[in-house]
PDB file of C-alpha atoms in Angstrom:
ATOM      1  CA  MET F   1      -4.725   7.000  -5.446  1.00  0.00           C
ATOM      2  CA  VAL F   2      -4.878  10.303  -6.316  1.00  0.00           C
ATOM      3  CA  HIS F   3      -7.471  12.461  -4.738  1.00  0.00           C
ATOM      4  CA  ARG F   4      -6.838  15.802  -6.112  1.00  0.00           C
ATOM      5  CA  ALA F   5      -3.987  17.046  -8.465  1.00  0.00           C
ATOM      6  CA  HIS F   6      -2.409  21.394  -8.580  1.00  0.00           C
ATOM      7  CA  HIS F   7      -1.344  22.096 -12.747  1.00  0.00           C
ATOM      8  CA  SER F   8       1.148  24.773 -12.417  1.00  0.00           C
ATOM      9  CA  ALA F   9       0.885  27.955 -14.242  1.00  0.00           C
ATOM     10  CA  ASP F  10       3.093  25.881 -16.990  1.00  0.00           C
ATOM     11  CA  ARG F  11       0.728  23.206 -16.644  1.00  0.00           C
ATOM     12  CA  LYS F  12       5.311  21.335 -16.993  1.00  0.00           C
ATOM     13  CA  TRP F  13       3.755  20.652 -13.125  1.00  0.00           C
ATOM     14  CA  VAL F  14       1.552  18.130 -11.009  1.00  0.00           C
ATOM     15  CA  LEU F  15       1.041  18.510  -7.261  1.00  0.00           C
ATOM     16  CA  LEU F  16      -1.122  15.631  -6.576  1.00  0.00           C
ATOM     17  CA  ILE F  17      -3.034  14.927  -3.547  1.00  0.00           C
ATOM     18  CA  GLU F  18      -3.627  11.192  -2.562  1.00  0.00           C
ATOM     19  CA  MET F  19      -4.838   8.115   0.043  1.00  0.00           C
ATOM     20  CA  ASP F  20      -3.355   5.155   0.267  1.00  0.00           C
ATOM     21  CA  MET F  21      -4.375   2.145   3.169  1.00  0.00           C
ATOM     22  CA  GLY F  22      -2.965   4.379   5.974  1.00  0.00           C
ATOM     23  CA  GLY F  23      -5.206   7.909   4.572  1.00  0.00           C
ATOM     24  CA  TRP F  24      -3.362  10.753   3.985  1.00  0.00           C
ATOM     25  CA  THR F  25       0.279  10.735   1.949  1.00  0.00           C
ATOM     26  CA  PRO F  26       2.886  13.552   1.619  1.00  0.00           C
ATOM     27  CA  CYS F  27       2.541  16.049  -1.194  1.00  0.00           C
ATOM     28  CA  ARG F  28       4.136  15.142  -4.782  1.00  0.00           C
ATOM     29  CA  LEU F  29       5.185  16.893  -7.085  1.00  0.00           C
ATOM     30  CA  ILE F  30       4.989  14.928 -10.849  1.00  0.00           C
ATOM     31  CA  PRO F  31       6.316  16.150 -14.346  1.00  0.00           C
ATOM     32  CA  PHE F  32       2.624  17.111 -16.611  1.00  0.00           C
ATOM     33  CA  ASP F  33       4.222  14.570 -19.624  1.00  0.00           C
ATOM     34  CA  GLY F  34       4.715  11.507 -16.591  1.00  0.00           C
ATOM     35  CA  SER F  35       8.412  10.724 -17.194  1.00  0.00           C
ATOM     36  CA  THR F  36       8.621  10.531 -13.660  1.00  0.00           C
ATOM     37  CA  LEU F  37       7.410   9.224 -10.556  1.00  0.00           C
ATOM     38  CA  GLY F  38       8.715  12.789  -9.510  1.00  0.00           C
ATOM     39  CA  LYS F  39       9.369  13.662  -5.547  1.00  0.00           C
ATOM     40  CA  GLN F  40       8.192  14.256  -2.016  1.00  0.00           C
ATOM     41  CA  VAL F  41       7.215  17.998  -1.358  1.00  0.00           C
ATOM     42  CA  GLY F  42       6.333  19.654   1.149  1.00  0.00           C
ATOM     43  CA  PRO F  43       6.993  19.623   4.924  1.00  0.00           C
ATOM     44  CA  SER F  44       7.678  15.362   6.447  1.00  0.00           C
ATOM     45  CA  PRO F  45       6.854  13.958   7.679  1.00  0.00           C
ATOM     46  CA  ALA F  46       3.229  14.495   7.138  1.00  0.00           C
ATOM     47  CA  GLN F  47      -0.542  14.604   5.538  1.00  0.00           C
ATOM     48  CA  CYS F  48      -1.632  16.748   2.805  1.00  0.00           C
ATOM     49  CA  LYS F  49      -5.164  17.203   2.332  1.00  0.00           C
ATOM     50  CA  ASN F  50      -4.295  20.130   0.207  1.00  0.00           C
ATOM     51  CA  ALA F  51      -1.816  21.639  -2.331  1.00  0.00           C
ATOM     52  CA  ALA F  52      -1.770  25.362  -4.509  1.00  0.00           C
ATOM     53  CA  TRP F  53      -0.121  26.561  -6.943  1.00  0.00           C
ATOM     54  CA  SER F  54       0.995  30.960  -6.293  1.00  0.00           C
ATOM     55  CA  PRO F  55      -0.752  32.696  -8.992  1.00  0.00           C
ATOM     56  CA  ASP F  56       3.317  33.268 -10.580  1.00  0.00           C
ATOM     57  CA  GLY F  57       4.616  29.868  -9.815  1.00  0.00           C
ATOM     58  CA  LYS F  58       7.086  30.741  -7.692  1.00  0.00           C
ATOM     59  CA  TRP F  59       4.912  29.121  -4.928  1.00  0.00           C
ATOM     60  CA  MET F  60       3.801  25.611  -4.009  1.00  0.00           C
ATOM     61  CA  TYR F  61       1.339  25.761  -1.305  1.00  0.00           C
ATOM     62  CA  PHE F  62       0.402  22.862   1.209  1.00  0.00           C
ATOM     63  CA  SER F  63      -2.704  22.403   3.972  1.00  0.00           C
ATOM     64  CA  ALA F  64      -0.867  19.489   5.933  1.00  0.00           C
ATOM     65  CA  ASP F  65      -0.543  17.552   8.986  1.00  0.00           C
ATOM     66  CA  THR F  66       3.019  16.912  10.424  1.00  0.00           C
ATOM     67  CA  GLY F  67       1.157  15.904  14.377  1.00  0.00           C
ATOM     68  CA  LYS F  68      -0.291  19.015  15.030  1.00  0.00           C
ATOM     69  CA  GLY F  69      -3.109  20.098  13.323  1.00  0.00           C
ATOM     70  CA  PHE F  70      -3.038  20.615   9.751  1.00  0.00           C
ATOM     71  CA  HIS F  71      -0.970  23.591   8.865  1.00  0.00           C
ATOM     72  CA  ILE F  72      -0.481  25.906   5.968  1.00  0.00           C
ATOM     73  CA  TRP F  73       2.670  25.292   4.165  1.00  0.00           C
ATOM     74  CA  ARG F  74       4.364  26.846   1.375  1.00  0.00           C
ATOM     75  CA  GLN F  75       7.800  25.173  -0.757  1.00  0.00           C
ATOM     76  CA  ARG F  76      10.106  27.408  -3.464  1.00  0.00           C
ATOM     77  CA  PHE F  77       9.046  25.514  -6.477  1.00  0.00           C
ATOM     78  CA  PRO F  78      10.959  22.740  -7.557  1.00  0.00           C
ATOM     79  CA  ASP F  79      13.797  22.724  -4.793  1.00  0.00           C
ATOM     80  CA  GLY F  80      13.280  24.280  -1.451  1.00  0.00           C
ATOM     81  CA  VAL F  81      12.673  23.785   1.595  1.00  0.00           C
ATOM     82  CA  PRO F  82       8.814  24.156   3.277  1.00  0.00           C
ATOM     83  CA  GLU F  83       8.189  27.036   5.508  1.00  0.00           C
ATOM     84  CA  GLN F  84       5.042  26.656   7.978  1.00  0.00           C
ATOM     85  CA  VAL F  85       2.581  29.291   6.941  1.00  0.00           C
ATOM     86  CA  THR F  86      -0.099  28.862   9.869  1.00  0.00           C
ATOM     87  CA  SER F  87      -0.467  28.049  13.579  1.00  0.00           C
ATOM     88  CA  GLY F  88      -1.410  27.730  16.520  1.00  0.00           C
ATOM     89  CA  ALA F  89      -4.865  25.810  17.679  1.00  0.00           C
ATOM     90  CA  THR F  90      -6.723  25.872  14.815  1.00  0.00           C
ATOM     91  CA  GLU F  91      -6.249  24.028  11.405  1.00  0.00           C
ATOM     92  CA  GLU F  92      -7.250  24.924   8.151  1.00  0.00           C
ATOM     93  CA  GLU F  93      -7.516  23.524   5.448  1.00  0.00           C
ATOM     94  CA  GLY F  94      -8.623  24.432   1.969  1.00  0.00           C
ATOM     95  CA  ILE F  95      -5.935  27.742  -0.297  1.00  0.00           C
ATOM     96  CA  ALA F  96      -7.640  29.602  -3.217  1.00  0.00           C
ATOM     97  CA  PHE F  97      -5.327  32.565  -4.386  1.00  0.00           C
ATOM     98  CA  ALA F  98      -6.709  36.008  -5.119  1.00  0.00           C
ATOM     99  CA  PRO F  99      -5.193  36.994  -8.813  1.00  0.00           C
ATOM    100  CA  ASP F 100      -2.302  39.146  -7.507  1.00  0.00           C
ATOM    101  CA  GLY F 101      -1.370  36.403  -5.422  1.00  0.00           C
ATOM    102  CA  ARG F 102      -0.647  38.682  -2.772  1.00  0.00           C
ATOM    103  CA  SER F 103      -2.953  36.936  -0.082  1.00  0.00           C
ATOM    104  CA  PHE F 104      -5.924  34.202   0.048  1.00  0.00           C
ATOM    105  CA  VAL F 105      -8.149  32.200   1.494  1.00  0.00           C
ATOM    106  CA  THR F 106      -8.530  29.220   4.177  1.00  0.00           C
ATOM    107  CA  SER F 107     -10.988  27.423   5.988  1.00  0.00           C
ATOM    108  CA  VAL F 108      -9.793  28.107   9.911  1.00  0.00           C
ATOM    109  CA  GLY F 109     -11.549  25.789  12.289  1.00  0.00           C
ATOM    110  CA  THR F 110     -11.150  23.195  14.667  1.00  0.00           C
ATOM    111  CA  SER F 111     -12.108  19.421  15.446  1.00  0.00           C
ATOM    112  CA  GLN F 112     -14.651  18.190  17.678  1.00  0.00           C
ATOM    113  CA  SER F 113     -17.485  16.262  18.061  1.00  0.00           C
ATOM    114  CA  THR F 114     -19.584  15.000  20.731  1.00  0.00           C
ATOM    115  CA  LEU F 115     -20.060  11.081  21.935  1.00  0.00           C
ATOM    116  CA  TRP F 116     -23.685   9.954  23.355  1.00  0.00           C
ATOM    117  CA  VAL F 117     -24.875   6.885  25.285  1.00  0.00           C
ATOM    118  CA  HIS F 118     -28.826   6.112  25.063  1.00  0.00           C
ATOM    119  CA  ASP F 119     -29.459   2.974  26.774  1.00  0.00           C
ATOM    120  CA  ALA F 120     -33.091   3.169  29.507  1.00  0.00           C
ATOM    121  CA  ARG F 121     -32.796   6.430  30.830  1.00  0.00           C
ATOM    122  CA  GLY F 122     -32.903   7.813  27.699  1.00  0.00           C
ATOM    123  CA  GLU F 123     -29.540   9.990  25.723  1.00  0.00           C
ATOM    124  CA  ARG F 124     -26.703  12.177  27.695  1.00  0.00           C
ATOM    125  CA  GLN F 125     -24.521  13.763  26.467  1.00  0.00           C
ATOM    126  CA  ILE F 126     -20.945  12.204  27.527  1.00  0.00           C
ATOM    127  CA  THR F 127     -18.441  14.745  26.604  1.00  0.00           C
ATOM    128  CA  SER F 128     -18.556  18.330  24.411  1.00  0.00           C
ATOM    129  CA  GLN F 129     -15.079  18.667  24.447  1.00  0.00           C
ATOM    130  CA  GLY F 130     -11.754  17.201  21.683  1.00  0.00           C
ATOM    131  CA  PHE F 131     -12.257  14.925  19.028  1.00  0.00           C
ATOM    132  CA  PRO F 132     -13.835  10.933  21.786  1.00  0.00           C
ATOM    133  CA  ALA F 133     -12.875   8.185  18.855  1.00  0.00           C
ATOM    134  CA  LEU F 134     -13.598   3.941  18.967  1.00  0.00           C
ATOM    135  CA  PRO F 135     -16.398   4.966  22.064  1.00  0.00           C
ATOM    136  CA  SER F 136     -16.790   0.274  23.444  1.00  0.00           C
ATOM    137  CA  PHE F 137     -18.320  -0.364  27.009  1.00  0.00           C
ATOM    138  CA  SER F 138     -16.202  -2.762  29.992  1.00  0.00           C
ATOM    139  CA  ALA F 139     -17.916  -5.966  30.037  1.00  0.00           C
ATOM    140  CA  ASP F 140     -19.889  -5.123  32.715  1.00  0.00           C
ATOM    141  CA  GLY F 141     -21.201  -1.842  31.078  1.00  0.00           C
ATOM    142  CA  LYS F 142     -20.560  -0.396  33.444  1.00  0.00           C
ATOM    143  CA  LYS F 143     -17.660   1.714  32.224  1.00  0.00           C
ATOM    144  CA  LEU F 144     -16.976   4.061  29.074  1.00  0.00           C
ATOM    145  CA  TYR F 145     -13.898   4.058  26.780  1.00  0.00           C
ATOM    146  CA  TYR F 146     -13.456   6.044  24.550  1.00  0.00           C
TER     147      TYR F 146
END
């Protein structure tokens, strides 16, 4: 299912951001006239969450996760090689260009959540680092797995 679509400046091409039952899929480039299903663009394999065109239409930009978090990538239109633009411990999502094309803005941060237990003793925080998920207690209720 397409979640976002970004037209090229000449309105001849569209960058698609899609999801399937497994989550975000790689970005796809299609002709606006629908004459073909297009092709995958950006890094591969990757989950693509956002895309943008440079104002001059010469570059496609992506917020994509190749397994090390979401970072900004670019690829020369139409057949360039994907190049990683940002890296590090933070993740970057979203891309908006200045009208002159000389800079872009993105959201930078880290994903984090906390795990709490509420029982007869009250509420207490178990962890505040990382991204704990799918908590479950052992059968005897003495251990918490996440």
